[in-house]
Coordinates of C-alpha atoms in Angstrom, one line a residue:
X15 CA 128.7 154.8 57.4
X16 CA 128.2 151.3 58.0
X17 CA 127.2 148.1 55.8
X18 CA 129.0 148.3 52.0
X19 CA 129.1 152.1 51.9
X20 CA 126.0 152.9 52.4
X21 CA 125.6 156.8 53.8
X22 CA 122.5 158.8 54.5
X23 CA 123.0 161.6 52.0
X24 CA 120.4 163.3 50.4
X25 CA 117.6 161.8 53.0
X26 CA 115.0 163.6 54.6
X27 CA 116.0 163.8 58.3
X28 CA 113.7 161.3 60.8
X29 CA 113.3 164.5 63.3
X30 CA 113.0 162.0 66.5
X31 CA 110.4 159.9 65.5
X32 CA 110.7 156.3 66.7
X33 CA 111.1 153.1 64.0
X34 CA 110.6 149.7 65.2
X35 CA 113.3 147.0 63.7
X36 CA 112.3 143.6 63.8
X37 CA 115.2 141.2 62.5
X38 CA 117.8 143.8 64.0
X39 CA 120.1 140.3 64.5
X40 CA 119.6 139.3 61.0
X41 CA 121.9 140.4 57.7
X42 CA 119.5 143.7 56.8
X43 CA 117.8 144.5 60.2
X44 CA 121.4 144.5 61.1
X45 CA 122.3 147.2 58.6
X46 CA 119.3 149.3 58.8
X47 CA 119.4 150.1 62.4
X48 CA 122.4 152.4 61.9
X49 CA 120.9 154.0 59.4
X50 CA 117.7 154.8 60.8
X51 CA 120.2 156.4 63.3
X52 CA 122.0 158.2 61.1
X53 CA 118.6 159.6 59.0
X54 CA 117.8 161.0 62.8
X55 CA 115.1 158.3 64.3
X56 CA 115.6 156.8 67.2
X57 CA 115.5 152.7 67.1
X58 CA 114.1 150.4 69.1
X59 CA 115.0 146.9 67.9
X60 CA 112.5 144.0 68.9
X61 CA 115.0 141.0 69.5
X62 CA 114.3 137.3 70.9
X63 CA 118.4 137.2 72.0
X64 CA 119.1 140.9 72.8
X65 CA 122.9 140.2 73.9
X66 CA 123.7 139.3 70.4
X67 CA 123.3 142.7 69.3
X68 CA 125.2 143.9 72.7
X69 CA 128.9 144.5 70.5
X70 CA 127.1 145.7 67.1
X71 CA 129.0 149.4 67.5
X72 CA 125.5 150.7 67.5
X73 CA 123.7 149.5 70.5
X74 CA 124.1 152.1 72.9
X75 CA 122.1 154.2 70.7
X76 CA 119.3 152.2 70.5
X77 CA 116.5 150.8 72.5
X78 CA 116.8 147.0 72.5
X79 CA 113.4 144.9 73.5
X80 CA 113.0 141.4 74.0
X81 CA 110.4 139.4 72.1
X82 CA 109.4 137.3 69.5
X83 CA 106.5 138.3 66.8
X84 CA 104.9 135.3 67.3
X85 CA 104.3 137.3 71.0
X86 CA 101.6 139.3 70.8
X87 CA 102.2 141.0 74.3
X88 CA 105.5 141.2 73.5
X89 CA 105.1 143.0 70.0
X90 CA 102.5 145.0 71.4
X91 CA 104.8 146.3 74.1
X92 CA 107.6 146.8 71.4
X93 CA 104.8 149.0 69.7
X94 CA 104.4 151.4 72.2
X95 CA 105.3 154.7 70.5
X96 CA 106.8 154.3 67.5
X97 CA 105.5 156.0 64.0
X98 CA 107.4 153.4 61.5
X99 CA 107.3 149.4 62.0
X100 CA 110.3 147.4 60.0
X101 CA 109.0 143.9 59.5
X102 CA 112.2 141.7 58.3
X103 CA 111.7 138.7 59.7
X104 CA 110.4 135.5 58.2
X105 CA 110.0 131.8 59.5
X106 CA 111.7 130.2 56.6
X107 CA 113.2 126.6 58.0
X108 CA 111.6 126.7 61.6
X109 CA 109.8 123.4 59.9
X110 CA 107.3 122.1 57.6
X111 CA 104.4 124.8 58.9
X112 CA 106.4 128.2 58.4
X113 CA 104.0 129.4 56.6
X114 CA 101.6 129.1 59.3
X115 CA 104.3 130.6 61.6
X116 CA 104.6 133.5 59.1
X117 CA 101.1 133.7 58.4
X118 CA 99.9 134.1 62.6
X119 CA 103.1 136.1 63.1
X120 CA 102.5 139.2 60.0
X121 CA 98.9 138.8 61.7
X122 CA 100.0 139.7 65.3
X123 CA 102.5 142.2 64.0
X124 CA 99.6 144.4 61.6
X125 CA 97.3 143.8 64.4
X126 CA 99.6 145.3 67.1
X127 CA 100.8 147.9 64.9
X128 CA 97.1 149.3 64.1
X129 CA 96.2 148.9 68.0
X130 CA 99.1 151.4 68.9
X131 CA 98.6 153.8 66.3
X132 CA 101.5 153.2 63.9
X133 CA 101.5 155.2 60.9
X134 CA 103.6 153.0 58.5
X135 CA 104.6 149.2 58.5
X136 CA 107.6 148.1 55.7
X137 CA 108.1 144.7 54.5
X138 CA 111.0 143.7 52.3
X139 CA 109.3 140.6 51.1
X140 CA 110.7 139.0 47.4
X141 CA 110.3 139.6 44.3
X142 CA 107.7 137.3 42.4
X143 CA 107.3 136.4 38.8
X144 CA 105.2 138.1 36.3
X145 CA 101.8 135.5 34.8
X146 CA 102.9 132.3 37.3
X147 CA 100.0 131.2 39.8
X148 CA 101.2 131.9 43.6
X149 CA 100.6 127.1 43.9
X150 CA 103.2 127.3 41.7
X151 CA 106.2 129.4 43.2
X152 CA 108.2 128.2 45.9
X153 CA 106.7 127.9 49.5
X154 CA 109.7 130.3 50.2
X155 CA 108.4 133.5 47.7
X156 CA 104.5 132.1 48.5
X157 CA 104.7 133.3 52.1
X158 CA 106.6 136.0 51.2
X159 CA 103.5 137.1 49.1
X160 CA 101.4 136.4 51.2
X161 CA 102.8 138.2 54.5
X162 CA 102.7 141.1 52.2
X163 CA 99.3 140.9 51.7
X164 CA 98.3 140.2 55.1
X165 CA 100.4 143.8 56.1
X166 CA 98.6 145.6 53.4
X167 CA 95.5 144.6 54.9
X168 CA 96.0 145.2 58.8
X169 CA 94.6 149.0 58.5
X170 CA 98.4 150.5 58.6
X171 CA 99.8 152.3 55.6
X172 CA 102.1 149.1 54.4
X173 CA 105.0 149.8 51.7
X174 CA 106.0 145.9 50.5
X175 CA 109.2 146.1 48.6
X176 CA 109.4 143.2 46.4
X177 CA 113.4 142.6 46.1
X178 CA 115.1 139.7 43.9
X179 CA 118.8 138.8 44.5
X180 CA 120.3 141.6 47.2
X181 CA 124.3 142.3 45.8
X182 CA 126.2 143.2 49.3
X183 CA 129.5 142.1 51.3
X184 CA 128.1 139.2 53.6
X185 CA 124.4 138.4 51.9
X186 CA 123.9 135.0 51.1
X187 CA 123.0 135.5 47.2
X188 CA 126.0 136.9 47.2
X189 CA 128.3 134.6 49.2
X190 CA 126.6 132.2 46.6
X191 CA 127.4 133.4 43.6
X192 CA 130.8 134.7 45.1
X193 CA 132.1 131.1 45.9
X194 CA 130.4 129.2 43.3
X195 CA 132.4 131.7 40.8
X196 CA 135.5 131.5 42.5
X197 CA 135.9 127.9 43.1
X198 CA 134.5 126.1 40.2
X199 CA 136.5 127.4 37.1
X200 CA 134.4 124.8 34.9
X201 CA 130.5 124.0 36.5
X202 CA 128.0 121.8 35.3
X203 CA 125.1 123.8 36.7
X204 CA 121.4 123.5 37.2
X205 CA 119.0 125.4 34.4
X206 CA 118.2 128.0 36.0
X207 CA 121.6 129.4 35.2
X208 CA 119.6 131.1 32.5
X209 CA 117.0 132.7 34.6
X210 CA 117.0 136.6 34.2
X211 CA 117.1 138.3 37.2
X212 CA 117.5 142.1 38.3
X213 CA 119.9 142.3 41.2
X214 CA 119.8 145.0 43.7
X215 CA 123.0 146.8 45.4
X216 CA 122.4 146.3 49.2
X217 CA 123.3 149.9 49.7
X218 CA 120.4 150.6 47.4
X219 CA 117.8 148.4 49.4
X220 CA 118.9 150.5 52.6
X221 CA 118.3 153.9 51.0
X222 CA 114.6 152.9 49.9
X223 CA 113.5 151.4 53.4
X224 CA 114.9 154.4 55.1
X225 CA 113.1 156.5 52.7
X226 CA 109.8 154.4 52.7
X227 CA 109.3 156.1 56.2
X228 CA 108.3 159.2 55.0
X229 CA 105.7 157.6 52.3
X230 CA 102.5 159.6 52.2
X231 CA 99.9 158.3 54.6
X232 CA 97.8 157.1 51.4
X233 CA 100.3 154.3 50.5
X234 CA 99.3 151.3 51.0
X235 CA 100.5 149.1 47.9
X236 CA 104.1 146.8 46.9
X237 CA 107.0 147.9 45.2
X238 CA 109.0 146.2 43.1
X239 CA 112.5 146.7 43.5
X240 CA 115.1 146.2 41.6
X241 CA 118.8 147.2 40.2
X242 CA 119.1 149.1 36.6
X243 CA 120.3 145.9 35.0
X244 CA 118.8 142.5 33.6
X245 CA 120.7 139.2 33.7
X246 CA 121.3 135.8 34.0
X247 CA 122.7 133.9 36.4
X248 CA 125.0 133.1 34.2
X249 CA 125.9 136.8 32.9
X250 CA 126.1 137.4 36.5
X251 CA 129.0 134.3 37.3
X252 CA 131.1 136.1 34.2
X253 CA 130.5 139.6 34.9
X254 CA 131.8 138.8 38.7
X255 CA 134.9 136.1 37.5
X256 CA 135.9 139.6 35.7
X257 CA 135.6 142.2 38.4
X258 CA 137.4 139.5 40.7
X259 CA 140.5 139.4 38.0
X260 CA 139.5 135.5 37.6
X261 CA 139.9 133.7 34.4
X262 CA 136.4 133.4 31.9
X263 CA 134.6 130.7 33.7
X264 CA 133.0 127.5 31.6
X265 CA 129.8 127.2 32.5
X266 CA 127.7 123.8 31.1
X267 CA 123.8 124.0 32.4
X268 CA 122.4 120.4 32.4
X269 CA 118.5 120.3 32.9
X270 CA 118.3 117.8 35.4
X271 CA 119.5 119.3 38.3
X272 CA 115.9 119.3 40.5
X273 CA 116.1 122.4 43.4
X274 CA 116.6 119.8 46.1
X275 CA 119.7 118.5 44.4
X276 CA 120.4 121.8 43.3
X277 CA 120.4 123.1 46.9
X278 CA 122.9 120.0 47.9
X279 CA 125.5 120.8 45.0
X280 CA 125.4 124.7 46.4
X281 CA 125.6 123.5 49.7
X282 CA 128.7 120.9 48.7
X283 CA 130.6 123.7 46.9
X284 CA 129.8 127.0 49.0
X285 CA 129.4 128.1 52.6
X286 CA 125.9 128.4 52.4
X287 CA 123.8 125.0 54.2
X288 CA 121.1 123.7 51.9
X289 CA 118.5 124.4 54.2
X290 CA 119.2 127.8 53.1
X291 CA 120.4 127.8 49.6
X292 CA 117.2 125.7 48.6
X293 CA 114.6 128.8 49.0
X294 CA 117.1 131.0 46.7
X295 CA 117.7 128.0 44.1
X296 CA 113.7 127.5 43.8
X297 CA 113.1 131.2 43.9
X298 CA 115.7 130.9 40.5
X299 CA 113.2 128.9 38.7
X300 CA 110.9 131.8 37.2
X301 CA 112.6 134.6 36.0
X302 CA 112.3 137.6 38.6
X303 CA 112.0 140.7 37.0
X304 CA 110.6 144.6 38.2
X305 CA 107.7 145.1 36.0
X306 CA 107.6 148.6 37.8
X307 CA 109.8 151.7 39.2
X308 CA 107.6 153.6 40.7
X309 CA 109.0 153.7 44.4
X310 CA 111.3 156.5 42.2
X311 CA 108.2 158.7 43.0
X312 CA 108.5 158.5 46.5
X313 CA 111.8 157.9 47.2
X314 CA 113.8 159.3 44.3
X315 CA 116.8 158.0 43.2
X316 CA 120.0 160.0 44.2
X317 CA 123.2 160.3 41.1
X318 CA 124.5 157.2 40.1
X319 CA 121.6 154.9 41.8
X320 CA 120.7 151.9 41.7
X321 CA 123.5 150.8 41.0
X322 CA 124.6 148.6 38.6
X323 CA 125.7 145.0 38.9
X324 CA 129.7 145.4 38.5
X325 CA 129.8 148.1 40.8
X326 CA 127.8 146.1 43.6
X327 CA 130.1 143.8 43.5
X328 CA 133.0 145.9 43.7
X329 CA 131.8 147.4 46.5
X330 CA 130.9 144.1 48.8
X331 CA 134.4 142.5 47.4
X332 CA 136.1 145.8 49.1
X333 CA 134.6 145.1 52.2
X334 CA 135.6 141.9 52.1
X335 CA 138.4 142.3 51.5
X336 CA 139.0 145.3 54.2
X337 CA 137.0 143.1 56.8
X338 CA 134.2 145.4 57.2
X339 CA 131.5 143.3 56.7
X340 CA 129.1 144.4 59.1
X341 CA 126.7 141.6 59.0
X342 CA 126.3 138.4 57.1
X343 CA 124.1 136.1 56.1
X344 CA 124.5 134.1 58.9
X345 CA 124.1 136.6 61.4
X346 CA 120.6 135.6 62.6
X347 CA 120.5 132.3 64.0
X348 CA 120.2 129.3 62.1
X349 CA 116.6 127.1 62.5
X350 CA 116.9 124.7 64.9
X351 CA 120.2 125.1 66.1
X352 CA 120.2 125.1 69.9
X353 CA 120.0 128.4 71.7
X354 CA 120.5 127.7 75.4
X355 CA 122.8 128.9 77.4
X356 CA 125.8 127.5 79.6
X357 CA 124.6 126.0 82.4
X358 CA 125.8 127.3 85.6
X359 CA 123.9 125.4 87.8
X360 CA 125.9 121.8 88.5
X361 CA 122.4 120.1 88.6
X362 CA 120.9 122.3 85.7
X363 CA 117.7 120.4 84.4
X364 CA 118.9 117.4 86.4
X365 CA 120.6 116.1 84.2
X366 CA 124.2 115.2 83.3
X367 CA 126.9 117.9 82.0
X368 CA 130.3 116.3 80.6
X369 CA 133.4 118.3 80.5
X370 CA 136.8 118.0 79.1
X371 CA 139.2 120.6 80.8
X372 CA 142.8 121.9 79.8
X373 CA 145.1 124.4 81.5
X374 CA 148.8 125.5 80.3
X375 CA 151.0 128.0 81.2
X376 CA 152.1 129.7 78.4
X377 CA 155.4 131.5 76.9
X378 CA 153.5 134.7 76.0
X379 CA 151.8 138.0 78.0
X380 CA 148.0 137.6 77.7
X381 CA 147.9 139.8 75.1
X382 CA 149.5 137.5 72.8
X383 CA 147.3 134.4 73.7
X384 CA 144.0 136.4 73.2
X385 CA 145.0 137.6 69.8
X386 CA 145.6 133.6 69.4
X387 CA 142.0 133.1 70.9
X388 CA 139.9 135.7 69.2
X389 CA 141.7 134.9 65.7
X390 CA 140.3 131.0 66.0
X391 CA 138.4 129.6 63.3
X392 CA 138.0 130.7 59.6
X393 CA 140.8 130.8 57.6
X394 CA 143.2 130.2 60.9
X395 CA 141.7 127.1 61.7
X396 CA 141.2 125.1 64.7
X397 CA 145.1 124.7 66.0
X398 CA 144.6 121.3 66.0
X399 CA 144.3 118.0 63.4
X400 CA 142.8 119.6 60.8
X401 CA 141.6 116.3 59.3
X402 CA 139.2 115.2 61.8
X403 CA 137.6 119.0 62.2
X404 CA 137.2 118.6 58.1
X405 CA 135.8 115.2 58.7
X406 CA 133.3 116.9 61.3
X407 CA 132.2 119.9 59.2
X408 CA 131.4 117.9 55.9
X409 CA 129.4 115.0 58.4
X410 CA 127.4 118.1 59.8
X411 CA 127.1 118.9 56.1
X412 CA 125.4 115.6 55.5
X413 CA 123.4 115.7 58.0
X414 CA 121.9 118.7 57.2
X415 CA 123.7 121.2 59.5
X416 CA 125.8 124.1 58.6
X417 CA 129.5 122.4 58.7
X418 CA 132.6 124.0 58.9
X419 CA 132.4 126.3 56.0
X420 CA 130.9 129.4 57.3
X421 CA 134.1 131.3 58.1
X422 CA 133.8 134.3 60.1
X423 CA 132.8 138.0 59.7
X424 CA 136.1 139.3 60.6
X425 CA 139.5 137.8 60.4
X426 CA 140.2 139.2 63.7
X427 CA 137.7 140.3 66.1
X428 CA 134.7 138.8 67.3
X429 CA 131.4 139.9 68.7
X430 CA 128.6 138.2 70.9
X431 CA 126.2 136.8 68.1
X432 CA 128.8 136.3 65.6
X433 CA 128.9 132.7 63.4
X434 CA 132.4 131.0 63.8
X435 CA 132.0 127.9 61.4
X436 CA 129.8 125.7 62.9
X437 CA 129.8 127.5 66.3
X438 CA 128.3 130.9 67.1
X439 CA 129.8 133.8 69.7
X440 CA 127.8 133.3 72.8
X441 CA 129.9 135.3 75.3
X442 CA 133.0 137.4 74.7
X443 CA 134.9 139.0 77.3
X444 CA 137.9 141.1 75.6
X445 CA 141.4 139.8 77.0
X446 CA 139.8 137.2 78.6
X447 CA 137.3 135.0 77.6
X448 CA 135.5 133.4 74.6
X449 CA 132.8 131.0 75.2
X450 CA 131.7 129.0 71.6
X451 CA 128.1 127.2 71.4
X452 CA 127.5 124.5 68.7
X453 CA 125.5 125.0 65.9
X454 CA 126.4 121.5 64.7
X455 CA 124.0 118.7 64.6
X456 CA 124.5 116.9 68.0
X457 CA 122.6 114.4 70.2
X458 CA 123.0 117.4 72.9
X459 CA 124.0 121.0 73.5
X460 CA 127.7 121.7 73.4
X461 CA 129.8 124.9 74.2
X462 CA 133.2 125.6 73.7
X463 CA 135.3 128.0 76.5
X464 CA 138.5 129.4 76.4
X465 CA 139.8 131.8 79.2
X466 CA 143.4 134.1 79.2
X467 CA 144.1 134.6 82.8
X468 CA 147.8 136.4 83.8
X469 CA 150.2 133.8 84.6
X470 CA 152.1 132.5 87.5
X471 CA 154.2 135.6 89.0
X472 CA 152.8 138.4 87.2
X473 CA 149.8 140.1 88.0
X474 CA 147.8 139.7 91.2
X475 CA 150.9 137.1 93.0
X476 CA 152.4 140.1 94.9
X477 CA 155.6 139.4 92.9
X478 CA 158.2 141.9 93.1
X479 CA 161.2 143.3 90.8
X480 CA 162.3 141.1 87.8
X481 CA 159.9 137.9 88.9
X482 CA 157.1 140.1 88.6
X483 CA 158.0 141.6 85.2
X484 CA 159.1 137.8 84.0
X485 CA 155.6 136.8 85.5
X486 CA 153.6 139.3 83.0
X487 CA 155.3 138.3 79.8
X488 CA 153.9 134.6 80.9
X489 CA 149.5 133.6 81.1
X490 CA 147.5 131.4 81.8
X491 CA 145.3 129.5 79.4
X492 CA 142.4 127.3 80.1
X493 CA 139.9 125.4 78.1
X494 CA 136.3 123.8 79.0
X495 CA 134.6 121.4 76.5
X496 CA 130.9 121.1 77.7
X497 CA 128.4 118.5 76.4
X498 CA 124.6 118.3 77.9
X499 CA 123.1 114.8 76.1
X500 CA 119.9 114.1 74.9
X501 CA 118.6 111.2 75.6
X502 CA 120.6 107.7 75.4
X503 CA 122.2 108.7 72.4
X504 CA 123.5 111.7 74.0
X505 CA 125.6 109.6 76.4
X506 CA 127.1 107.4 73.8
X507 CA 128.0 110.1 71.8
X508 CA 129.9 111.7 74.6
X509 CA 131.9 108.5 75.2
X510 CA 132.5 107.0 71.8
X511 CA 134.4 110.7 70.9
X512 CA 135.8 111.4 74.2
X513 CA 139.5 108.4 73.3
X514 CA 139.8 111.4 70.6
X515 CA 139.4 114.3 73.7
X516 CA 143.3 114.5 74.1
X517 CA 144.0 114.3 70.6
X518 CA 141.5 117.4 69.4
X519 CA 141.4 119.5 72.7
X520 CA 144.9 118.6 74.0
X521 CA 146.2 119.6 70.8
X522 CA 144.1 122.3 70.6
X523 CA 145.5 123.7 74.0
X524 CA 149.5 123.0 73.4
X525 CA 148.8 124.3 69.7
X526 CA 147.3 127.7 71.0
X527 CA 149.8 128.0 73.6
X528 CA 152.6 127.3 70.8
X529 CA 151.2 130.3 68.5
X530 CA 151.0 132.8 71.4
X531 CA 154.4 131.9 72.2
X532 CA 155.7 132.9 68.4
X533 CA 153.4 135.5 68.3
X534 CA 155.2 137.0 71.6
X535 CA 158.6 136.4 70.2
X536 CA 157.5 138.1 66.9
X537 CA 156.5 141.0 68.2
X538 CA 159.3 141.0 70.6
X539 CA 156.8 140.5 73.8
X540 CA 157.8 137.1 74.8
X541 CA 160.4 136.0 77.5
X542 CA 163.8 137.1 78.1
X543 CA 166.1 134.5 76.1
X544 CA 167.7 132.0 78.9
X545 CA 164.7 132.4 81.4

């Protein structure tokens, strides 16, 4: 099982044959790889970072390419084999000419698919109105359209599935409505509050794109998809405030909320950045509604499926609230947010590398200050003056980025690829180190390290007797701020914020040391009293 639930009964076994999953890093490539698994195909995931899906429990069992779909020799490589082609990946945000990038990418993908003898290509695109001109929708759901069509014309059997709002633990529409719900018990919201819409259970999307690989060969068409209920946004606020046990919510829709500043007032009041709650809010404006069912023909549906709204929401609230999200929204990288990684190289690019370092012994075995460590962020915060971090997330906010609010995935544990706030998981070594690169908006590229290392007369000193045992209830800690600037501004970035270095990082440091230390004593792992 993996996801909110979602299990492969009642599905025709794969018998071996090989899918291709583009998106694997994103919230429903993510998802569908184990599944595919689980049906009995074997999965190869085309990826342009494969180490971020290194942890995902599933990796081992799958063959994991790298590429971009933009890379004709690299898709057609990918290509080599496989019977089933998963395209979930889109362009939205990479800049003003996505739909360029999504037009010349759907091409090179149908292209490469028909070259190598695929028998089926499946694209979850969206859902589009019924009677509105394709000028008039969004350029989000317009390119959506029309990578659909470009798939349905590449000479491979295509299934489109035309999905509206996807109702799962972790999705943005849901994170949306989830926070907007929750922390605004009286809104003054945009019109499109009254748009009817027909939600989808993620675990319902899942079951019909495993199932769309055993579509007849003579399938070549769209889908729409779609849960078994109707309803508002509005409806859908209420009908979640009362599965959640939350008061009736109050809910005043003013018409001159435009998407841009529609997009800003979601972005103000939930995790989710405008860049990416603008293609949901415009995609709000017309209702979106299945005008067919017919995918039932091919893949039928099982008892108690699709399933309705109250019940989708149950379900991702569980996982929530069990920490089993398995991916989220922000689980593919966010546009424009620097990718490289740590320099190693002193000299790398030429060019300058600032660093703020930190080192403490602490009061705790290192088992204690890595729990400290791989908890940071989210709800536990930053362990260390929590005003100016706030002041950092909600400028990032203005400026476009994805601030503070993004939380984590698990309240726990941490994988390679994981979003931590405004910061993303670029290496994790268990028990020992955690290395943090900034998604933030910054005149540069900045990382984040933090290494547990045993401490002074415990392992590896050739202590002997008590000193040794005294030595192993003790670690070391160490912490590396990185910045590499761009440009002019760069540099005076580095030293207009560094006067504040031993205030946020040295803080940081004592403050982690500090909780590992009461974690230790808690648990009764900490030093002998008097030593």
């Amino acid at each position: 099982m993996s996801g909110d639930g979602e299990t492969t009964q009642g599905r025709v076994r794969g018998d071996g044959e090989r899918c291709l999953v583009t998106g694997a890093t994103g919230y429903i490539g993510g998802r569908l790889a184990p599944q595919l698994l689980a049906a009995g195909y074997r999965v190869r995931c085309l990826a342009r970072s494969p180490e971020k899906l290194r942890d995902h429990p599933w990796a081992g069992q799958a063959e994991i390419a790298r590429g971009d779909v933009t890379d004709a020799r690299a898709v057609a490589e990918a290509m080599r084999d496989v019977d089933v082609a998963y395209y979930l990946v889109h362009a939205l945000g990479t800049g003003s000419d996505f739909e360029e990038t999504d037009r010349r990418a759907a091409r090179i993908f149908g292209e490469q698919a028909r070259a190598a003898g695929v028998r089926r290509i499946v694209y979850l695109g969206g859902l589009t109105p019924a009677g509105v001109p394709e000028r008039e929708l969004s350029p989000h759901l317009r390119s959506r359209a029309e990578v659909g069509r470009v798939l349905l014309d590449s000479g491979v059997p295509t299934a489109v599935l035309r999905a509206a709002v996807i109702i799962g633990s972790g999705s943005a529409s849901f994170e949306m409505l989830r926070y907007l719900t929750e922390r605004l018990p009286v809104m003054v919201t945009p019109s499109w509050v009254g748009t009817r819409i027909q939600p989808l259970a993620v675990r319902d999307v899942l079951r019909i794109l495993v199932g769309c690989a055993r579509l007849p060969a003579d399938v070549n068409r769209t889908f729409d998809v779609g849960g078994p209920e109707v309803l508002t946004y509005r409806e859908m606020m209420r009908r979640y405030a009362a599965v959640a046990g939350l008061p009736r919510r109050l809910i005043l829709p003013v018409p001159v909320l435009t998407p841009g500043l529609s997009s800003h007032w979601v972005g103000l009041v939930t995790p989710v950045p405008a860049s990416i709650a603008r293609p949901l809010t415009e995609s709000l404006r017309h209702e979106v509604v299945c005008r067919e069912h017919d995918i039932a023909r091919y893949v039928p549906d099982p008892p108690g499926h699709p399933l309705g709204f109250d019940e989708s929401v149950r379900l991702a609230l569980r996982r929530v609230k069990e920490a089993q999200v398995a991916t989220r929204w922000s689980s593919a990288a966010v546009p424009g947010a620097p990718s490289d990684p740590l320099p190693t190289d002193p000299d790398w690019a030429g060019g300058s590398l600032y660093t703020d370092r930190r080192a403490l012994t602490v009061d705790a075995p290192p088992a204690a200050l890595w729990d400290v460590i791989e908890g940071i962020g989210g709800d536990n915060g930053w362990y260390s003056f929590p005003l100016a971090w706030a002041v950092r997330g909600w400028l990032d906010r203005l400026a476009g980025g994805v601030g503070l609010r993004r939380g984590r995935r698990d309240a726990a544990r941490l994988r390679v690829g994981d979003s931590l706030d405004f910061w993303r998981v670029e290496e994790i070594e268990p028990g020992r180190l955690l290395r943090l690169r900034a998604e933030m908006r910054l005149p540069g590229l900045a990382w984040l390290e933090m290494r547990c290392d045993p401490g002074a007369g415990g392992q590896g000193d050739g202590g002997q007797g008590d000193g040794a045992s005294e030595g192993a209830r003790r670690s070391r800690y160490r912490q590396r701020a990185v910045f590499h600037p761009r440009g002019l501004l760069g540099h005076a970035y580095w030293w207009s914020v560094s006067p504040f270095h031993t205030v946020v990082f040295g803080g940081m440091a004592r403050n982690i040391a500090r909780a590992a230390h009461d974690r230790a004593r808690a648990t009764g792992s900490g030093p002998r009293p008097g030593r």
